[in-house]
Coordinates of C-alpha atoms in Angstrom, one line a residue:
M249 CA 10.8 -22.0 -20.7
Y250 CA 10.8 -18.9 -18.6
D251 CA 12.7 -18.5 -15.4
V252 CA 9.8 -16.7 -13.8
I253 CA 6.2 -16.0 -14.7
V254 CA 4.6 -13.1 -12.8
V255 CA 0.8 -13.1 -12.7
G256 CA -0.4 -9.5 -12.2
A257 CA 1.4 -6.4 -13.5
R258 CA 0.5 -3.8 -10.9
V259 CA 3.0 -2.4 -8.4
A260 CA 4.1 -5.6 -6.8
G261 CA 4.2 -7.7 -10.0
A262 CA 5.8 -5.1 -12.3
A263 CA 8.4 -4.4 -9.6
T264 CA 9.2 -8.1 -9.2
A265 CA 9.5 -8.5 -13.0
L266 CA 11.7 -5.5 -13.2
L267 CA 14.2 -6.7 -10.5
L268 CA 14.4 -10.3 -11.8
A269 CA 14.8 -9.2 -15.4
R270 CA 17.6 -6.9 -14.4
A271 CA 19.2 -9.9 -12.6
G272 CA 19.4 -11.6 -16.0
R273 CA 16.4 -13.8 -15.7
R274 CA 13.9 -14.6 -18.5
V275 CA 10.6 -13.1 -17.2
L276 CA 7.0 -13.3 -18.5
L277 CA 4.7 -10.7 -16.9
V278 CA 1.0 -11.1 -17.6
D279 CA -2.2 -9.2 -16.5
R280 CA -5.8 -9.6 -17.4
A281 CA -6.3 -5.8 -17.7
R282 CA -5.4 -3.8 -20.8
F283 CA -2.7 -1.2 -19.9
P284 CA -2.6 1.6 -19.1
S285 CA -5.6 1.2 -16.7
D286 CA -6.7 2.5 -13.3
T287 CA -7.3 0.5 -10.1
L288 CA -8.9 1.2 -6.7
S289 CA -6.0 2.8 -4.7
T290 CA -5.1 5.7 -2.6
H291 CA -1.8 5.7 -4.5
Y292 CA 0.3 7.4 -1.8
I293 CA 3.9 6.2 -1.7
H294 CA 5.7 6.7 1.6
Q295 CA 9.4 7.7 1.7
P296 CA 10.7 4.1 2.0
G297 CA 8.9 3.3 -1.3
I298 CA 10.2 6.4 -2.9
A299 CA 13.7 5.4 -1.9
R300 CA 13.2 2.1 -3.7
L301 CA 11.9 3.9 -6.8
A302 CA 15.1 6.1 -6.7
R303 CA 17.3 3.0 -6.4
W304 CA 15.6 1.3 -9.2
G305 CA 16.1 4.3 -11.5
V306 CA 12.4 5.1 -12.1
L307 CA 11.7 8.0 -9.7
D308 CA 12.5 10.5 -12.4
A309 CA 9.8 9.0 -14.5
V310 CA 7.3 9.3 -11.6
R311 CA 8.3 12.9 -11.1
A312 CA 7.9 13.6 -14.8
T313 CA 4.2 12.8 -14.6
G314 CA 3.7 16.1 -12.7
C315 CA 2.5 14.7 -9.4
P316 CA 3.8 17.1 -6.7
A317 CA 6.4 16.3 -4.1
L318 CA 4.8 15.9 -0.7
D319 CA 7.4 16.9 1.9
R320 CA 5.0 18.1 4.7
T321 CA 2.2 16.3 6.6
V322 CA -0.6 17.8 8.6
Y323 CA -2.3 15.5 11.1
Q324 CA -5.1 16.9 13.3
V325 CA -7.0 15.1 16.0
G326 CA -9.0 17.0 18.5
D327 CA -7.0 20.0 19.7
V328 CA -3.7 18.5 18.6
R329 CA -2.1 19.4 15.3
L330 CA 1.1 17.9 14.0
D331 CA 2.6 19.8 11.1
G332 CA 6.0 19.0 9.6
G333 CA 8.3 16.8 7.6
T334 CA 9.7 13.4 8.3
V335 CA 13.1 11.8 8.9
P336 CA 14.4 11.1 5.4
T337 CA 14.7 7.5 4.2
H338 CA 18.0 7.0 2.3
G339 CA 18.0 10.6 1.4
Q340 CA 14.3 10.8 0.4
S341 CA 12.2 13.3 2.4
A342 CA 9.3 13.7 0.0
A343 CA 6.5 11.3 -0.7
Y344 CA 4.6 11.2 -4.1
A345 CA 1.1 10.0 -5.0
P346 CA 0.9 9.3 -8.7
R347 CA -2.3 8.0 -10.3
R348 CA -2.1 4.2 -10.7
Y349 CA -2.6 4.2 -14.5
L350 CA 0.6 6.2 -14.6
L351 CA 2.7 4.5 -11.9
D352 CA 1.8 0.9 -13.0
Q353 CA 2.7 1.7 -16.6
I354 CA 6.0 3.3 -15.6
L355 CA 7.0 0.1 -13.8
V356 CA 5.8 -2.2 -16.6
D357 CA 7.8 -0.1 -19.1
A358 CA 10.9 -0.4 -16.9
A359 CA 10.4 -4.2 -16.6
V360 CA 10.1 -4.4 -20.4
A361 CA 13.2 -2.2 -20.9
A362 CA 15.1 -4.6 -18.6
G363 CA 14.1 -7.6 -20.8
A364 CA 10.8 -8.8 -19.4
E365 CA 8.1 -9.9 -21.8
F366 CA 4.7 -8.3 -21.1
R367 CA 1.3 -9.5 -22.1
D368 CA -1.7 -7.5 -21.1
G369 CA -5.3 -8.7 -21.7
C370 CA -3.9 -12.2 -20.7
S371 CA -6.1 -14.1 -18.2
V372 CA -4.6 -16.9 -16.2
S373 CA -7.1 -19.8 -15.9
G374 CA -5.0 -22.3 -13.9
L375 CA -1.6 -23.6 -13.0
V376 CA 0.5 -26.4 -14.4
Y377 CA 1.9 -29.0 -12.0
E378 CA 4.5 -31.7 -12.0
G379 CA 3.6 -33.7 -8.9
D380 CA 3.0 -31.1 -6.2
R381 CA 5.3 -28.5 -7.9
V382 CA 4.0 -25.6 -9.8
V383 CA 5.8 -25.4 -13.2
G384 CA 3.7 -23.0 -15.2
V385 CA 0.4 -21.3 -16.0
K386 CA -2.6 -21.9 -18.3
C387 CA -3.8 -18.7 -19.8
R388 CA -5.8 -17.1 -22.5
S389 CA -4.3 -14.4 -24.7
A390 CA -5.9 -11.1 -25.5
A391 CA -7.0 -12.7 -28.8
G392 CA -8.7 -15.5 -26.9
T393 CA -6.1 -18.2 -27.7
P394 CA -5.4 -20.8 -25.0
V395 CA -1.7 -20.9 -24.1
E396 CA 0.3 -22.9 -21.6
E397 CA 3.6 -21.4 -20.4
R398 CA 6.2 -23.0 -18.2
A399 CA 8.6 -21.5 -15.7
R400 CA 10.8 -22.4 -12.7
L401 CA 8.9 -20.1 -10.5
V402 CA 5.3 -18.7 -10.8
V403 CA 4.7 -15.5 -8.8
G404 CA 1.1 -14.5 -7.9
A405 CA 0.9 -10.7 -7.8
D406 CA -2.8 -10.7 -8.6
G407 CA -4.2 -8.9 -5.6
M408 CA -6.2 -9.5 -2.5
R409 CA -8.4 -12.1 -4.2
S410 CA -5.5 -13.8 -5.8
A411 CA -6.4 -16.6 -8.2
V412 CA -2.8 -18.0 -7.8
A413 CA -3.3 -18.1 -4.0
K414 CA -6.6 -19.8 -4.4
A415 CA -5.2 -22.4 -6.9
V416 CA -2.4 -23.4 -4.5
A417 CA -4.7 -23.2 -1.5
A418 CA -2.3 -20.8 0.3
P419 CA -3.6 -20.7 3.9
Y420 CA -3.9 -17.6 6.0
T421 CA -1.2 -17.3 8.7
V422 CA -2.8 -14.2 10.2
H423 CA -6.4 -13.1 9.6
D424 CA -8.2 -10.3 11.4
P425 CA -11.7 -8.8 10.9
L426 CA -12.6 -5.9 8.6
M427 CA -12.0 -2.6 10.4
S428 CA -13.0 0.4 8.3
C429 CA -14.7 1.2 5.0
I430 CA -13.7 4.0 2.6
Y431 CA -15.2 6.4 0.0
F432 CA -13.1 8.7 -2.1
T433 CA -13.0 10.9 -5.1
Y434 CA -10.9 13.6 -6.8
W435 CA -11.3 17.4 -6.6
H436 CA -9.9 20.3 -8.7
G437 CA -9.4 23.6 -7.0
V438 CA -8.6 22.3 -3.5
T439 CA -5.2 23.4 -2.3
S440 CA -3.7 20.8 0.0
Q441 CA -0.7 19.2 1.5
F442 CA -0.8 15.6 2.6
E443 CA -3.4 16.1 5.3
L444 CA -5.0 13.7 7.8
Y445 CA -7.9 14.5 10.2
E446 CA -9.4 12.2 12.8
R447 CA -12.2 12.2 15.3
P448 CA -13.9 9.3 17.0
G449 CA -15.3 6.9 14.4
R450 CA -14.2 9.1 11.5
W451 CA -11.0 9.8 9.4
I452 CA -10.3 12.1 6.5
G453 CA -7.2 12.0 4.2
A454 CA -6.3 14.6 1.5
I455 CA -3.6 13.7 -1.1
P456 CA -2.5 15.9 -4.0
T457 CA -1.9 13.9 -7.1
N458 CA -1.6 14.4 -10.9
D459 CA -3.2 17.2 -13.0
G460 CA -3.8 19.5 -10.1
A461 CA -6.3 17.1 -8.5
T462 CA -6.6 16.2 -4.9
L463 CA -7.9 12.9 -3.7
I464 CA -10.1 13.2 -0.6
A465 CA -10.9 10.0 1.2
A466 CA -13.4 9.5 4.0
Y467 CA -13.2 6.5 6.4
F468 CA -16.0 5.1 8.5
P469 CA -16.3 2.1 10.8
Q470 CA -16.9 -1.2 8.9
A471 CA -20.1 -1.7 11.0
E472 CA -21.6 1.4 9.3
F473 CA -20.9 0.3 5.7
D474 CA -24.4 -0.7 4.8
Q475 CA -25.8 2.5 6.2
V476 CA -23.1 4.7 4.5
R477 CA -23.4 3.1 1.1
G478 CA -27.2 3.8 1.1
D479 CA -26.3 7.5 0.4
A480 CA -22.6 7.4 0.0
L481 CA -22.1 11.0 -1.3
E482 CA -24.1 12.6 1.6
H483 CA -22.2 10.6 4.2
Y484 CA -18.9 11.4 2.5
L485 CA -19.5 15.1 2.4
E486 CA -20.8 15.1 6.0
N487 CA -17.7 13.3 7.2
I488 CA -15.5 15.9 5.6
R489 CA -17.6 18.8 7.0
T490 CA -17.5 17.5 10.6
T491 CA -14.1 15.9 10.7
A492 CA -12.1 18.4 8.7
P493 CA -14.1 21.7 8.6
D494 CA -11.2 23.7 7.1
L495 CA -10.7 21.2 4.3
Y496 CA -14.5 21.3 3.7
E497 CA -14.4 25.0 3.3
R498 CA -11.7 24.6 0.6
T499 CA -14.0 22.3 -1.3
A500 CA -16.6 25.2 -1.6
G501 CA -16.4 26.2 -5.3
A502 CA -14.1 23.3 -6.1
E503 CA -15.0 20.8 -8.8
R504 CA -15.5 17.1 -8.1
V505 CA -14.0 15.5 -11.3
E506 CA -14.6 11.8 -10.9
R507 CA -17.3 9.5 -9.5
L508 CA -17.3 8.6 -5.9
R509 CA -15.6 5.2 -5.3
G510 CA -15.7 3.1 -2.2
T511 CA -15.3 -0.3 -0.7
G512 CA -16.2 -2.2 2.5
D513 CA -13.9 -5.1 1.7
Q514 CA -10.5 -4.0 3.1
Q515 CA -9.3 -7.4 4.4
N516 CA -6.5 -7.8 6.9
F517 CA -4.3 -10.9 6.6
F518 CA -1.0 -12.6 5.8
R519 CA -1.1 -15.7 3.6
L520 CA 1.6 -18.3 3.4
P521 CA 3.5 -16.7 0.5
N522 CA 5.6 -19.6 -0.7
G523 CA 5.5 -23.2 -1.8
P524 CA 7.0 -25.6 -4.3
G525 CA 7.6 -23.6 -7.4
W526 CA 5.3 -20.6 -6.4
A527 CA 5.4 -17.4 -4.4
L528 CA 3.0 -14.5 -3.6
V529 CA 3.8 -10.8 -3.5
G530 CA 1.9 -7.6 -2.8
D531 CA -1.8 -7.9 -1.8
A532 CA -1.8 -11.6 -2.7
A533 CA 0.6 -12.3 0.2
H534 CA -0.5 -9.6 2.6
H535 CA -3.3 -7.0 2.7
K536 CA -4.4 -4.5 5.3
D537 CA -6.7 -1.6 5.7
S538 CA -5.8 1.3 3.4
I539 CA -6.0 3.9 6.2
T540 CA -2.2 4.1 6.7
A541 CA -1.6 4.0 2.9
R542 CA 1.2 1.5 3.3
G543 CA 0.2 -0.9 0.5
I544 CA 2.4 0.4 -2.4
S545 CA 5.5 0.9 -0.3
D546 CA 5.0 -2.5 1.2
A547 CA 4.6 -4.1 -2.2
F548 CA 7.9 -2.6 -3.3
L549 CA 9.5 -4.1 -0.2
Q550 CA 8.1 -7.5 -1.0
A551 CA 9.4 -7.4 -4.5
D552 CA 12.8 -6.5 -3.2
L553 CA 12.7 -9.4 -0.7
L554 CA 11.6 -12.0 -3.3
A555 CA 14.1 -10.9 -6.0
D556 CA 17.0 -10.9 -3.5
A557 CA 15.9 -14.4 -2.3
V558 CA 15.5 -16.2 -5.5
G559 CA 17.5 -14.4 -8.2
G560 CA 20.5 -16.6 -7.9
V561 CA 18.9 -20.0 -7.2
L562 CA 16.2 -20.4 -9.8
D563 CA 18.1 -23.2 -11.5
D564 CA 18.2 -25.4 -8.4
P565 CA 14.8 -26.5 -7.1
V566 CA 16.1 -27.5 -3.7
R567 CA 17.9 -24.2 -3.1
L568 CA 14.9 -22.3 -4.6
D569 CA 12.5 -23.9 -2.1
E570 CA 14.8 -23.0 0.8
A571 CA 15.1 -19.4 -0.5
L572 CA 11.3 -19.2 -0.8
R573 CA 10.9 -20.4 2.7
R574 CA 13.3 -17.7 4.0
Y575 CA 11.4 -15.2 1.9
G576 CA 8.1 -16.1 3.6
E577 CA 9.6 -15.8 7.1
Q578 CA 11.2 -12.4 6.3
L579 CA 8.1 -11.0 4.7
Q580 CA 6.0 -11.4 7.8
D581 CA 8.9 -10.2 10.1
E582 CA 9.4 -7.1 8.0
L583 CA 5.7 -6.2 7.7
F584 CA 4.1 -7.3 11.0
E585 CA 4.7 -4.1 12.9
G586 CA 3.1 -2.0 10.2
Y587 CA 0.2 -4.4 10.1
R588 CA -0.3 -4.2 13.9
N589 CA -0.1 -0.3 13.7
T590 CA -2.6 -0.2 10.9
L591 CA -5.1 -2.4 12.8
F592 CA -4.8 0.0 15.7
V593 CA -5.4 3.1 13.6
S594 CA -8.3 1.5 11.6
R595 CA -10.3 1.0 14.8
L596 CA -11.0 4.8 14.6
E597 CA -10.7 5.1 18.4
I598 CA -9.0 8.0 20.2
T599 CA -7.6 6.9 23.5
P600 CA -6.4 9.2 26.3
D601 CA -2.9 7.7 26.2
R602 CA -2.6 8.4 22.5
M603 CA -3.8 12.0 22.9
A604 CA -1.3 12.5 25.7
M605 CA 1.5 11.2 23.5
L606 CA 0.4 13.4 20.5
R607 CA 0.3 16.5 22.8
T608 CA 3.9 15.8 23.8
V609 CA 5.0 15.1 20.2
Q610 CA 3.4 18.3 18.8
R611 CA 5.7 20.5 21.0
S612 CA 8.8 19.1 19.4
P613 CA 9.6 19.4 15.7
E614 CA 12.1 16.6 16.0
L615 CA 9.5 14.3 17.6
T616 CA 7.0 15.3 15.0
E617 CA 9.5 14.2 12.3
R618 CA 10.1 10.9 14.0
Y619 CA 6.3 10.3 14.5
F620 CA 5.7 10.8 10.8
A621 CA 8.7 8.5 10.0
V622 CA 7.1 5.7 12.0
A623 CA 3.8 6.3 10.1
A624 CA 5.8 6.0 6.8
G625 CA 7.5 2.8 7.9
G626 CA 11.0 4.4 7.9
M627 CA 11.4 4.1 11.7
S628 CA 10.1 1.6 14.2
V629 CA 7.8 2.3 17.2
D630 CA 10.7 1.5 19.6
E631 CA 12.8 4.1 17.9
L632 CA 10.1 6.7 18.5
Y633 CA 9.5 5.7 22.2
D634 CA 13.1 6.3 23.3
E635 CA 14.3 7.6 26.6
E636 CA 13.7 11.2 25.5
L637 CA 10.1 10.7 24.7
H638 CA 9.4 8.6 27.8
S639 CA 11.0 11.4 29.9
R640 CA 8.8 14.1 28.3
L641 CA 5.7 12.0 28.7
E642 CA 6.5 11.6 32.4
L643 CA 7.1 15.3 32.8
D644 CA 3.9 16.2 31.0
A645 CA 1.9 13.8 33.2
V646 CA 3.0 15.6 36.3

């Protein structure tokens, strides 16, 4: 019998397995994909996520993949251009954006090195119950053999359409409409920092990643998804040309090295992430629009919260259920501000109040760093809107 079975070995699941294995727990980590493999992702890791990778001892492996350190952000909207670094999080001032087939494998390898057992190509077909308590999983091995495994805790880390969440009928506690849709691909020969460009109804992001490639993502309102996907490449290039003309010029002569990928299914929700013998982490518990690129960093936070909550109480079902209840409450408390901010950004609306704030921020390198720290999740909105910023806004309004 395992202490924990983690279903899904991407960033949330592999990190959870790593932390619980290091706590001395017997962990089985399974994923239906064969590793290494890619997945739909903007793969940007903000500084709070980087700080966790450093604390877990795997940041050096991420750096060794050759993905560049991103210690400067450019954000342009209208006539406002913010250009600078961010307030460091636990000493980490740079972000990184490794490809997912590299990052996920690094975390899986670290979990295995810590003592976790990993089975890829292993599909979970159902859960095992004793009464109303989840006590294991039914799965099929890579060879097609049916297997039943038991554990004190089953963790669903199997994504936005989580089969574990569906099996336990985990209800939504917060659920908002779809806001934006995205298309992206990779380019060689485009020199870039971490760059963001916005105009009404449009958003462009450029993110340097491995092998000299730059991911360029184009966002559109969800209401335009059917129209955009009718000729996705044309709409993608036109969005870059009109929203980020300087970036578009840099693509002239550059090589598009992968197919265009996209989705109009960027759901916005929190699910109840806990119940008798089960928990959810990562996109299974909470998903939001990718426009703020908070998914990976938030998945690491959830893995930390869950491991801290249950690591010492897995042998006592009563204490475990109480720990899982606290985990569920803390998860939403920790992530709700970032969720609210993401919904605001993903409306793709530029309001006069926000433009006035950005004009004030751009005149101060310190405020620019704090603004980017809020975007990264390393500082709260209240910390940005302190007396100094309020005073400057009042002066600028005169």
